[in-house]
XYZ file of N, CA and C in Angstrom:
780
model
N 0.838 -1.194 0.000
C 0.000 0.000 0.000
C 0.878 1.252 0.000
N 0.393 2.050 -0.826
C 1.362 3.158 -1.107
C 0.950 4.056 0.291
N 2.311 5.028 0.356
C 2.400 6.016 1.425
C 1.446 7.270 1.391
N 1.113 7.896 2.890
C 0.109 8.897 2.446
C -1.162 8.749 2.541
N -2.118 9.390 2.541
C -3.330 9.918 3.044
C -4.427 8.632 1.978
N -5.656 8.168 2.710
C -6.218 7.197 1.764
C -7.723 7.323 2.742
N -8.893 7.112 1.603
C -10.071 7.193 1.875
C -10.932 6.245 1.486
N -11.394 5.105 2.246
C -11.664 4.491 1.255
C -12.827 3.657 1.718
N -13.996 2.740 0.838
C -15.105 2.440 1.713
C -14.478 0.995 2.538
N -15.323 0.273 3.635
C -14.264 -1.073 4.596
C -15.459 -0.940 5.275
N -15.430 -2.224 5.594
C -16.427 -3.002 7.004
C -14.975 -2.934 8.160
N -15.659 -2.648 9.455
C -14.713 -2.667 10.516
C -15.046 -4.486 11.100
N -13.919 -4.602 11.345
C -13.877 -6.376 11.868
C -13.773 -6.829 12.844
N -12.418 -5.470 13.720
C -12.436 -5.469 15.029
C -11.959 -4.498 15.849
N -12.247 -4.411 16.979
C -11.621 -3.184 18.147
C -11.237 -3.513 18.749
N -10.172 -3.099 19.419
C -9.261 -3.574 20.702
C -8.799 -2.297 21.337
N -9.698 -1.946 22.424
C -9.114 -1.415 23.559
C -7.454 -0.958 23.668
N -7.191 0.114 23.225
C -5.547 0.759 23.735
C -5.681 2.068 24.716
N -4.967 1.658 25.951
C -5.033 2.545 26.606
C -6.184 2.916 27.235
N -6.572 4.468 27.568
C -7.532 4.926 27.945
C -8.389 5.251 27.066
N -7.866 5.715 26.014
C -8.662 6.160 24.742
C -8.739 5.714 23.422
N -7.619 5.458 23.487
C -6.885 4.878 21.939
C -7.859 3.465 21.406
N -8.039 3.013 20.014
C -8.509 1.913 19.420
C -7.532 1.296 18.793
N -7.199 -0.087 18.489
C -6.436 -0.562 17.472
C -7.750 -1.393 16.711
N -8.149 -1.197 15.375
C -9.270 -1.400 14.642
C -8.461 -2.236 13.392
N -9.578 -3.691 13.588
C -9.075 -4.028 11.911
C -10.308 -3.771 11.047
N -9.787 -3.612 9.599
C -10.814 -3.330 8.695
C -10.752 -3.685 7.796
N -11.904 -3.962 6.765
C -11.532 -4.520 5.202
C -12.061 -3.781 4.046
N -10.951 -3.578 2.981
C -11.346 -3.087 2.056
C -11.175 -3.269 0.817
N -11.791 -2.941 0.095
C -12.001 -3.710 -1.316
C -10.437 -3.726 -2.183
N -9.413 -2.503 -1.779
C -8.524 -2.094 -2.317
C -7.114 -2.568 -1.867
N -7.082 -2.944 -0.552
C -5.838 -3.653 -0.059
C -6.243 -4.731 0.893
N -7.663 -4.712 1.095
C -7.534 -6.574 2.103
C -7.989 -5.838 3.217
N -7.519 -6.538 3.816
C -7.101 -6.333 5.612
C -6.279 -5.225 6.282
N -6.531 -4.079 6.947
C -5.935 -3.149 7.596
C -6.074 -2.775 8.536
N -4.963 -3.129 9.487
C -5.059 -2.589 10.943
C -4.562 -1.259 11.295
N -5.114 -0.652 12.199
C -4.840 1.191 12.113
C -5.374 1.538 13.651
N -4.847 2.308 14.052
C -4.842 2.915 15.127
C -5.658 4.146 15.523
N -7.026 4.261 16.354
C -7.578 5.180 16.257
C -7.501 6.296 17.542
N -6.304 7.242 17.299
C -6.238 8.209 18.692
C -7.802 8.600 19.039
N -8.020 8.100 20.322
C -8.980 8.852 21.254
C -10.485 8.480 20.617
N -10.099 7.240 19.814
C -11.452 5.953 19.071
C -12.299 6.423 19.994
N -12.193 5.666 21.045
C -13.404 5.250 22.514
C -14.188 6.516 22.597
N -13.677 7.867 22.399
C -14.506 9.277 23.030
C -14.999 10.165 21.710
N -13.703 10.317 20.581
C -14.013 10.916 19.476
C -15.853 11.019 19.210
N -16.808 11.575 19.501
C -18.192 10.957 18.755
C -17.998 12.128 17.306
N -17.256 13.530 17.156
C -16.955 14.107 16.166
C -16.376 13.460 15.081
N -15.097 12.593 14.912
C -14.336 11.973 13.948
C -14.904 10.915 13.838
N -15.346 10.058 14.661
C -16.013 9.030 14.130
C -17.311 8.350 14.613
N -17.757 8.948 15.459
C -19.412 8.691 16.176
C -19.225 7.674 16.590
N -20.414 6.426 16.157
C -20.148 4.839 16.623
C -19.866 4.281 15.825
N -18.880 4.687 14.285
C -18.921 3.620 13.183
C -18.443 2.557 13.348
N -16.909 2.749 14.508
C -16.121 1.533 14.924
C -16.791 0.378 15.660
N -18.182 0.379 15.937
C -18.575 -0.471 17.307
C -18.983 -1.210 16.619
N -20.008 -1.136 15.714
C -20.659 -2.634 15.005
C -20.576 -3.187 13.666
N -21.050 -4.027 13.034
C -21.656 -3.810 11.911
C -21.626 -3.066 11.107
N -20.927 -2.276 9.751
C -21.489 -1.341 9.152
C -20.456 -0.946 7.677
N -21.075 -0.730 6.733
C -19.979 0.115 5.617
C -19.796 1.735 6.067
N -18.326 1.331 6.362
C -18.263 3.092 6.354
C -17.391 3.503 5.158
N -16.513 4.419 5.660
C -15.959 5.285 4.297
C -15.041 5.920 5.754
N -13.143 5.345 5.449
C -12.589 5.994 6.728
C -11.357 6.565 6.001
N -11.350 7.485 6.630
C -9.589 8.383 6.067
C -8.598 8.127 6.901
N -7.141 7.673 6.312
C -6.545 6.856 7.373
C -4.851 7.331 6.191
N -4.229 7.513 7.487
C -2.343 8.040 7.009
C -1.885 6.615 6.729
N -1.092 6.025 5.876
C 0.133 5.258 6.014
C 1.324 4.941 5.839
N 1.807 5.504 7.150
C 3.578 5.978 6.964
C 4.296 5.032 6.896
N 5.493 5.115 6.466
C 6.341 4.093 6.066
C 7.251 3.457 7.257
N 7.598 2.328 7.041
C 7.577 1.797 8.717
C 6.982 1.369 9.494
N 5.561 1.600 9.717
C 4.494 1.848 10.585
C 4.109 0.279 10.136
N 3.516 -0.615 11.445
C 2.690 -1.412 11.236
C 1.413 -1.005 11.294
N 0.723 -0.066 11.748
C -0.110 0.230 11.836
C -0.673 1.431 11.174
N -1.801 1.591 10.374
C -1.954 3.299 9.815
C -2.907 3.857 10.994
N -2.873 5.373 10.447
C -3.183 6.579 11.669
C -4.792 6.639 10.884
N -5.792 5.974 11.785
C -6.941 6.610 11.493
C -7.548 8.087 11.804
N -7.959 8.701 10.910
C -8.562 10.130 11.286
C -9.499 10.312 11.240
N -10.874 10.115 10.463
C -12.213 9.984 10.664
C -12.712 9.165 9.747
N -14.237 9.118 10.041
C -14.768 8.031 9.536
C -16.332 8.151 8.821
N -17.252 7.880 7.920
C -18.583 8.669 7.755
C -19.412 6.725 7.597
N -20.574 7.323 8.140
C -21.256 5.907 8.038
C -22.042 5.890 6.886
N -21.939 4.903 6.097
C -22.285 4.736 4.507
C -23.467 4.019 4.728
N -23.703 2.923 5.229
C -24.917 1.942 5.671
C -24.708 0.595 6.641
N -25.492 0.983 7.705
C -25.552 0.154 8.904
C -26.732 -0.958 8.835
N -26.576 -1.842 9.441
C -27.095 -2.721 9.314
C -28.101 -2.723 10.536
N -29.061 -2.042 10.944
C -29.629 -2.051 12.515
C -30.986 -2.969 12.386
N -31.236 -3.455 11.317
C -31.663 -4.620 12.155
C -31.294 -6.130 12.484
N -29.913 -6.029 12.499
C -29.431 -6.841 13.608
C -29.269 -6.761 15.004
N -29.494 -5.718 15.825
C -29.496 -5.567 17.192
C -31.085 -6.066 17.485
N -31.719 -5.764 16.591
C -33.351 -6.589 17.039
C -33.605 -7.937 17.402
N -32.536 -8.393 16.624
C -32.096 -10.526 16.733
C -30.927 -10.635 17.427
N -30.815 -10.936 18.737
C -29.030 -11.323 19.397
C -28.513 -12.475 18.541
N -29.723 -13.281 17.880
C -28.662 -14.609 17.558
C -28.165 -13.846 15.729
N -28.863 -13.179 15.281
C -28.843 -12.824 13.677
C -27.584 -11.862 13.855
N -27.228 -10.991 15.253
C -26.378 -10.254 15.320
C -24.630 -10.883 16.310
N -25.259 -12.242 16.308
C -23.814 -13.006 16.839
C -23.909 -13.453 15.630
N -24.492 -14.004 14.612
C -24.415 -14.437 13.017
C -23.376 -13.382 12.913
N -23.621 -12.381 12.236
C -22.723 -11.589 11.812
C -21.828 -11.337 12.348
N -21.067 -11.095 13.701
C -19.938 -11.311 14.640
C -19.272 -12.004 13.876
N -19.958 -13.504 13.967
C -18.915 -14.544 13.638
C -18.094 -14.945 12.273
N -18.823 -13.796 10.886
C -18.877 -13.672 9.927
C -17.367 -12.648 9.557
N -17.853 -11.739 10.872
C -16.509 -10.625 10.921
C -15.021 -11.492 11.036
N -15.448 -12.196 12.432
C -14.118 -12.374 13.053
C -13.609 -13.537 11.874
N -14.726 -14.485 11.293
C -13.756 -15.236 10.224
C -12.822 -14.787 9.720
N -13.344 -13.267 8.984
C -12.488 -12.577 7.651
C -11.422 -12.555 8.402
N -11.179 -11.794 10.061
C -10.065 -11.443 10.098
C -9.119 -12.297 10.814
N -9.862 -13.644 10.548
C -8.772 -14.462 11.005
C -8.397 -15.351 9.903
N -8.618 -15.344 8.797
C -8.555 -15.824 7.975
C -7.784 -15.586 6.676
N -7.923 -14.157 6.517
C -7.414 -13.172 5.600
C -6.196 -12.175 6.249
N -5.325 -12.675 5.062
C -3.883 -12.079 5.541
C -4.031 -10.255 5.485
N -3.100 -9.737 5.863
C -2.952 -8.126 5.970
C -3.137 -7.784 4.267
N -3.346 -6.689 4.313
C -2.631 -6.400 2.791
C -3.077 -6.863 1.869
N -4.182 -8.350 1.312
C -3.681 -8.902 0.890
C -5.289 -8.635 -0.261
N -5.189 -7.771 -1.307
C -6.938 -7.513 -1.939
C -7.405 -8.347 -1.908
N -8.599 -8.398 -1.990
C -9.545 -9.265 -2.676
C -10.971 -8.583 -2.441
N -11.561 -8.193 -3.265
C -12.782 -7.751 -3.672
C -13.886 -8.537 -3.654
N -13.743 -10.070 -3.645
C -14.499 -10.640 -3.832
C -15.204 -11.092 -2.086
N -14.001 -11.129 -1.321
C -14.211 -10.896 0.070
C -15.211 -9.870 0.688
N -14.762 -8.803 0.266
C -15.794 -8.123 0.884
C -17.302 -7.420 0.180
N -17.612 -7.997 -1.383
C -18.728 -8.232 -1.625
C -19.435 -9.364 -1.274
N -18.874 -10.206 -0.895
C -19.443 -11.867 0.116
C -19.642 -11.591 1.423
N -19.092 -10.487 2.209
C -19.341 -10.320 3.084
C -20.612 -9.326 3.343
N -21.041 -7.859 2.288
C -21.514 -6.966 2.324
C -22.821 -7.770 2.162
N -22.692 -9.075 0.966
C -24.089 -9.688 0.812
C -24.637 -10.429 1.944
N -23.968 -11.497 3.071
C -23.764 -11.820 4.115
C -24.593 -10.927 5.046
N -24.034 -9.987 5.159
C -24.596 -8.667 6.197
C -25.837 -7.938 5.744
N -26.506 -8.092 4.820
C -27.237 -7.643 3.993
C -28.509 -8.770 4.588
N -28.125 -9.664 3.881
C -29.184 -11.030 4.374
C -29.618 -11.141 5.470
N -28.983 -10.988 6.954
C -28.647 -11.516 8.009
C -29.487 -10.122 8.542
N -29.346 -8.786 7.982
C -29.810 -7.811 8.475
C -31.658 -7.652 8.451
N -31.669 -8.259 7.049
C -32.968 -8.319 6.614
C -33.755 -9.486 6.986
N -32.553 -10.423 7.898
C -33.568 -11.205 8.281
C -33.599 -12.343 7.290
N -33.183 -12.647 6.442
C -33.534 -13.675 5.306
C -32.907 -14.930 5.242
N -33.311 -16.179 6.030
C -32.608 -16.860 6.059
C -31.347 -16.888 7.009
N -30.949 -16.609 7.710
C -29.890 -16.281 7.962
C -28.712 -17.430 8.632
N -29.588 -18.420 8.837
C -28.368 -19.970 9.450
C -27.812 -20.524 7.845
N -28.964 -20.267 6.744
C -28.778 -20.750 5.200
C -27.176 -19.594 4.944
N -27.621 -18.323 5.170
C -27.294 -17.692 4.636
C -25.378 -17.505 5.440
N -25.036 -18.027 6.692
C -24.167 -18.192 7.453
C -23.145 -19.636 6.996
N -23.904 -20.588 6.293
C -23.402 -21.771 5.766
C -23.061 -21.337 4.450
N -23.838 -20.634 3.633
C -23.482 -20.084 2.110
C -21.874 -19.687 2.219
N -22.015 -18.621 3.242
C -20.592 -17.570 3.618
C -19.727 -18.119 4.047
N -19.579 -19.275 5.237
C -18.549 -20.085 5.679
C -17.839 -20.656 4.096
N -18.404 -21.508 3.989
C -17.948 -22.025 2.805
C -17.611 -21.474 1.502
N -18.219 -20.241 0.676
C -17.483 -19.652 -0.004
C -15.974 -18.448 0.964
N -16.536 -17.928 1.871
C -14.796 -17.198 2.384
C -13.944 -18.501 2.364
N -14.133 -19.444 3.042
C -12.719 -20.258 3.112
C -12.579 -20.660 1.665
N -13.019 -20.600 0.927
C -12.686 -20.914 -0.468
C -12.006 -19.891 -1.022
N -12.375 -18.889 -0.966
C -11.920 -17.668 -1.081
C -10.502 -17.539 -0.372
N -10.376 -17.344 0.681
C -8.837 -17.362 1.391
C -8.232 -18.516 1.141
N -8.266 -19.394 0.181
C -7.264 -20.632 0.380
C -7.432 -21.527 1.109
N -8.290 -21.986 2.111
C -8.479 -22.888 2.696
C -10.583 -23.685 2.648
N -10.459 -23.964 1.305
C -11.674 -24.429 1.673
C -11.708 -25.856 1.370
N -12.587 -26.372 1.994
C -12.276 -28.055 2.536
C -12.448 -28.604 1.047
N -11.880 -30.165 0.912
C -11.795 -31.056 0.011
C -13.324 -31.630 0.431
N -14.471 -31.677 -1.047
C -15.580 -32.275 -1.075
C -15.351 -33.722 -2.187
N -14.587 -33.657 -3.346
C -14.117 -34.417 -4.388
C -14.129 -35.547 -4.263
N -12.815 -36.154 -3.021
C -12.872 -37.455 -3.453
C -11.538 -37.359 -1.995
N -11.851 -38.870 -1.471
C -11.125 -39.023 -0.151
C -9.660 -39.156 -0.029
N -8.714 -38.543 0.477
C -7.407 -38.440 0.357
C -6.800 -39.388 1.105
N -7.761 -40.607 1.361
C -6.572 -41.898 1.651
C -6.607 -42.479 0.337
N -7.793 -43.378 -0.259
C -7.932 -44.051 -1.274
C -8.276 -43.327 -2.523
N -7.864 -42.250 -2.614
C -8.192 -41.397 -3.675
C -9.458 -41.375 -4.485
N -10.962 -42.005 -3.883
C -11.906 -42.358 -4.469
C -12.959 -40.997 -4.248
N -13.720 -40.998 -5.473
C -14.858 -40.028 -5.286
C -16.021 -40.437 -4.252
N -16.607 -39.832 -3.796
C -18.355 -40.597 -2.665
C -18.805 -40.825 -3.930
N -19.577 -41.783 -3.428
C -20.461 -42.983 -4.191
C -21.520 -43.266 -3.627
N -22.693 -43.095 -3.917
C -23.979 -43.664 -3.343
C -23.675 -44.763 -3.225
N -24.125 -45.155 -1.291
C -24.247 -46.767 -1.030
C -22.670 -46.602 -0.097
N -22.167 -45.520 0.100
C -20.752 -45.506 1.258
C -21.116 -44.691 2.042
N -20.811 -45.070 2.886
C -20.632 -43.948 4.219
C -19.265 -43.032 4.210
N -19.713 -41.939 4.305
C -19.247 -40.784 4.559
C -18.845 -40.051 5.225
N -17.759 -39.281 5.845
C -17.854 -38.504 6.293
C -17.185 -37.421 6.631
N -17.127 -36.307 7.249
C -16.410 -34.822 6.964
C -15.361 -34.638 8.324
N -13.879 -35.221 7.807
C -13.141 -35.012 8.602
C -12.180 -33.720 8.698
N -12.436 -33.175 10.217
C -11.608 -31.889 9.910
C -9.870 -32.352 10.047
N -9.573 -33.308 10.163
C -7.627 -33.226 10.414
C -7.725 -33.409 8.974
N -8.234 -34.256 8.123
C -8.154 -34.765 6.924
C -8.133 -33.542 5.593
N -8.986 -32.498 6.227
C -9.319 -31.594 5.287
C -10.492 -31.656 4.881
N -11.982 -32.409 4.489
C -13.008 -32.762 4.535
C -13.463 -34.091 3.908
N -13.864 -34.392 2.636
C -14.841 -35.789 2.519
C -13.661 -36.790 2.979
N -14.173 -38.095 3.490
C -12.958 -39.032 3.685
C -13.955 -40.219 4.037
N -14.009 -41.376 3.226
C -14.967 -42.713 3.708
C -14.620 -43.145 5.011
N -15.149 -43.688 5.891
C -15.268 -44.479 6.926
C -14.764 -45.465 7.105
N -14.586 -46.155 6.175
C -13.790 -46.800 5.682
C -12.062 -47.246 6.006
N -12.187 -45.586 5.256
C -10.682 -45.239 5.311
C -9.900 -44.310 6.240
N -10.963 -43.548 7.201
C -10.871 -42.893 8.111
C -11.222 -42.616 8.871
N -12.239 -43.489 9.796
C -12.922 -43.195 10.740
C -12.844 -41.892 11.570
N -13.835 -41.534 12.569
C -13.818 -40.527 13.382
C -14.169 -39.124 13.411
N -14.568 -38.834 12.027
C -15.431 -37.849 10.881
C -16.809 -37.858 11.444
N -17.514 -36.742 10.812
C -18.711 -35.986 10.872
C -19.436 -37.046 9.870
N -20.556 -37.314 10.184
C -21.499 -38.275 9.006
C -22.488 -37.225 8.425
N -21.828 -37.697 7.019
C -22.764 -36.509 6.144
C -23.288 -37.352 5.370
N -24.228 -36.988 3.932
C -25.016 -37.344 3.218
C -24.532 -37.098 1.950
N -24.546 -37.991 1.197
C -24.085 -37.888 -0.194
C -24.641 -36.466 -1.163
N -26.046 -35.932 -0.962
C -26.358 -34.904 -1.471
C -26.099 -33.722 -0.599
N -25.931 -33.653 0.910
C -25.373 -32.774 1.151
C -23.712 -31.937 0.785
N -22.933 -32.866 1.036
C -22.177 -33.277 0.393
C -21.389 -32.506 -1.463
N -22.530 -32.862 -2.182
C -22.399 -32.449 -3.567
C -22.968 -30.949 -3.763
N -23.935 -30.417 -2.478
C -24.348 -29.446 -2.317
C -23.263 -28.650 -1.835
N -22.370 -29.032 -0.461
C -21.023 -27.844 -0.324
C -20.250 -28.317 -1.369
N -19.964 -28.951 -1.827
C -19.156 -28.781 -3.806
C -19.610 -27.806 -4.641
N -21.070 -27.590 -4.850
C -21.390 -26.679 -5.394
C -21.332 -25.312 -5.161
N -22.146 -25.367 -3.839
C -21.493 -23.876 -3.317
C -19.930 -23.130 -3.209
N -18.918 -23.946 -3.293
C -17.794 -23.638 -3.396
C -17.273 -22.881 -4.917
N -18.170 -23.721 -6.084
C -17.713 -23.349 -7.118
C -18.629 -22.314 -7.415
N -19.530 -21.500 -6.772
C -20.341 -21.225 -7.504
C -19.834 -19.524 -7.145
N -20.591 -18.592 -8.456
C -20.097 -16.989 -7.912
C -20.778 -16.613 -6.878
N -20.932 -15.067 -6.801
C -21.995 -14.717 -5.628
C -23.197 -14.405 -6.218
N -23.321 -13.979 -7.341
C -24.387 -13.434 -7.882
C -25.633 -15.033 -8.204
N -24.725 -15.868 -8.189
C -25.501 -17.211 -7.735
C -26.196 -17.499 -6.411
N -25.581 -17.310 -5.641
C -25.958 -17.666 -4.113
C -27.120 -17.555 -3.940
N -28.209 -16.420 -3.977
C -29.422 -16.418 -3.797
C -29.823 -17.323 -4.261
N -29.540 -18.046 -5.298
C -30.735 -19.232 -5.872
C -30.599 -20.733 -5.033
N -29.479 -20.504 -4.368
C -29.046 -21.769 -3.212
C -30.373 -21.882 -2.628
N -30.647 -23.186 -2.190
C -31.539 -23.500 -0.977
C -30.926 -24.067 0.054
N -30.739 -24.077 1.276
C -29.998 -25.280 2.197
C -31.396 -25.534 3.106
N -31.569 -26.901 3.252
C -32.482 -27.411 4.343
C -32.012 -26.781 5.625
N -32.809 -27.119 6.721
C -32.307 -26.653 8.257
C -31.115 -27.890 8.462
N -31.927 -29.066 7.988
C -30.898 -30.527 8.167
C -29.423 -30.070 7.535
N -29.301 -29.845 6.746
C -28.109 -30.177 5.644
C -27.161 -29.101 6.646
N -27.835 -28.018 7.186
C -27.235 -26.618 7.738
C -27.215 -27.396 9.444
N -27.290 -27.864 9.797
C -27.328 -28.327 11.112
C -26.132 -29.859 11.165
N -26.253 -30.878 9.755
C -25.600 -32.012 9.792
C -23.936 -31.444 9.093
N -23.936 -30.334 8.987
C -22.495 -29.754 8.776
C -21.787 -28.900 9.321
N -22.828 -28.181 10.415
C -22.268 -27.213 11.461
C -20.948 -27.503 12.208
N -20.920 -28.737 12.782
C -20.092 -29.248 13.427
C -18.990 -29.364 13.224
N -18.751 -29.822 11.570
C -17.776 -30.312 10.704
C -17.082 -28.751 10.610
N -17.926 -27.679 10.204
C -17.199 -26.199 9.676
C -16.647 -25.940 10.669
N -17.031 -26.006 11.955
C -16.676 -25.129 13.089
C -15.321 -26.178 13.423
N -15.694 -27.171 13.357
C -14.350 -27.615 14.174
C -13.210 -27.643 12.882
N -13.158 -27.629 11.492
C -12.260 -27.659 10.112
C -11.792 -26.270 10.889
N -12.369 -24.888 11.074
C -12.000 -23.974 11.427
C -10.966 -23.444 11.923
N -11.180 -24.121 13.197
C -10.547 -24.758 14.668
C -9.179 -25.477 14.389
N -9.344 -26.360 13.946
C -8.324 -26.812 12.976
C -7.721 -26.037 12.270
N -7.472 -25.604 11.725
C -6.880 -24.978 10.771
C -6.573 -23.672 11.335
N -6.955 -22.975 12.321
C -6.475 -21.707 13.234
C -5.758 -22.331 14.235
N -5.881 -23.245 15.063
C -5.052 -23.545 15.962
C -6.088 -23.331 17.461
N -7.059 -22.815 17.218
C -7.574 -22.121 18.391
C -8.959 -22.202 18.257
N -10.088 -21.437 19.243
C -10.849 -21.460 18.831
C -11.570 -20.466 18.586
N -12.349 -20.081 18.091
C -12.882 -18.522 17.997
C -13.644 -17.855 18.994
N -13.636 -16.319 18.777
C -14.459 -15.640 20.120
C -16.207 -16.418 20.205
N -16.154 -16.395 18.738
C -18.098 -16.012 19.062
C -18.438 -17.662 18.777
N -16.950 -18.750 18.710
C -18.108 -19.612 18.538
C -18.448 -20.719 20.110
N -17.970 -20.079 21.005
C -18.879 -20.975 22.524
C -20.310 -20.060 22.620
N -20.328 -18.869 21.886
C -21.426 -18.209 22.097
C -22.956 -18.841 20.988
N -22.428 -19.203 20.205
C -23.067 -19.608 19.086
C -23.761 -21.191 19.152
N -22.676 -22.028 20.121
C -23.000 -22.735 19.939
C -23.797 -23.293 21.095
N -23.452 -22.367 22.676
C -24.961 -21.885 23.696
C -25.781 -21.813 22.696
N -26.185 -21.196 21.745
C -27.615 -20.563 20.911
C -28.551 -21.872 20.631
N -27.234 -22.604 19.972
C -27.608 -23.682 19.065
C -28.226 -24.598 20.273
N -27.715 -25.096 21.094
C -28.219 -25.909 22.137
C -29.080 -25.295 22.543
N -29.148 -24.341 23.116
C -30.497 -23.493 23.615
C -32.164 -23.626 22.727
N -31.709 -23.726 21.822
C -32.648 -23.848 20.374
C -33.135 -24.951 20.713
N -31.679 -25.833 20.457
C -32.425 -27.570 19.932
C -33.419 -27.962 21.309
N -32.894 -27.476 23.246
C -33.696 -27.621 24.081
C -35.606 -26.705 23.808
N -35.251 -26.152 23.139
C -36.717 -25.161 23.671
C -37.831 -26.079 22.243
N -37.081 -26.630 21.346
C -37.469 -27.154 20.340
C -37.676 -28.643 19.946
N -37.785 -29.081 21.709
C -37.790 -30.543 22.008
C -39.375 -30.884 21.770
N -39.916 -32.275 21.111
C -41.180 -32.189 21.554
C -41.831 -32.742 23.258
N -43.253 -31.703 23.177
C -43.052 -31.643 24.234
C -43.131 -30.707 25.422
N -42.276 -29.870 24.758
C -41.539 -28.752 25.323
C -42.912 -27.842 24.839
């Protein structure tokens, strides 16, 4: 990224507390990726930047980047379009949390991609309006990690090099990378042959496709497990929002017992 003064539109991803006042903010933008920047006196500023840094939102931020510097000098910020009805849903607005913190754990500094953060803007869009939004959280998992380089093997199993076959058991191992028979690898997620050919598809497919996706609640529930822990795997760690997410999920499946 060249030196010098830059304005440009970015979803904020994250805040971190510096000091008494200070922010260290990551952000994404269509033009260099991932950028972390430093916001003097973030926490109080409501003139330079109101609440754009706190949630959800496209802004438009003006930001120095000097040479040397790991970090650029944020200076203000204008809010382009917020997403507020996600604070109406806690679970539609930990959806999107968890959507953030992917990108920025996922996606290197620096590093463009445009296609990232129109997958994400559509993501936040959906989730805001309410539409689907566990469909619409499985769409996004699986195209970003495709997108950053890491999206799971659906093809064909990397012990015996064979494609799934109706009439095998299946299933989605995260050390493995994903499809792997039972067979040949026990200890995997049990998936379904059409679910299955369904995250294949979604992987290859653009965005301007996505809306025509359908995912069952099943197909989005019998792969949850598998994404979150491939994740996990593959970060080393585990993420902020997903013990929160996955309280939700249990919370759900109890209130949704019959019966109940």
């Amino acid at each position: 990224m060249e030196t010098g003064k830059h304005r440009l539109q970015a979803v904020v991803l994250n805040r971190t507390q510096y000091g008494e006042a200070d922010l260290i903010v990551s952000f994404f933008t269509r033009e260099f990726g991932k950028i972390r920047g430093m916001a003097k006196h973030g926490r109080k500023s409501q003139k330079r930047f109101g609440n754009i840094l706190s949630g959800p939102a496209l802004v438009e931020l003006s930001f120095t980047n000097s040479s040397g510097r790991d970090l650029v000098r944020l200076e203000e910020g204008d809010l382009l379009r917020s997403f507020d009805g996600l604070s109406a849903d806690v679970s539609r607005l930990a959806m999107a949390s968890h959507a953030l913190e992917l990108i920025d754990a996922f996606c290197a500094p620096l590093d463009p991609s445009p296609e990232v953060l129109d997958l994400l803007l559509w993501a936040l869009e959906r989730m805001d309006s309410g539409l689907r939004p566990e469909e619409t959280l499985f769409l996004f998992r699986l195209r970003m990690l495709g997108l950053a380089g890491f999206g799971p093997n659906f093809s064909s199993c990397p012990v015996c090099g064979s494609p799934p076959c109706a009439g095998e058991e299946i299933e989605l191992n995260p050390d493995r990378g994903g499809m792997t028979h039972r067979k040949c690898a026990g200890g995997g997620f049990c998936v379904s042959l059409g679910t299955l050919k369904l995250m294949g598809l979604v992987q290859s497919l653009a965005l301007d496709k996505l809306d025509r996706v359908r995912v069952s609640p099943s197909a989005v529930k019998e792969t949850g497990l598998f994404l979150m822990s491939f994740m996990h795997h593959l970060l080393g760690r585990e993420l902020k929002t997903s013990r929160f997410m996955e309280q939700m999920a249990r919370s759900h499946d109890r209130d949704h017992r019959p019966g109940l």
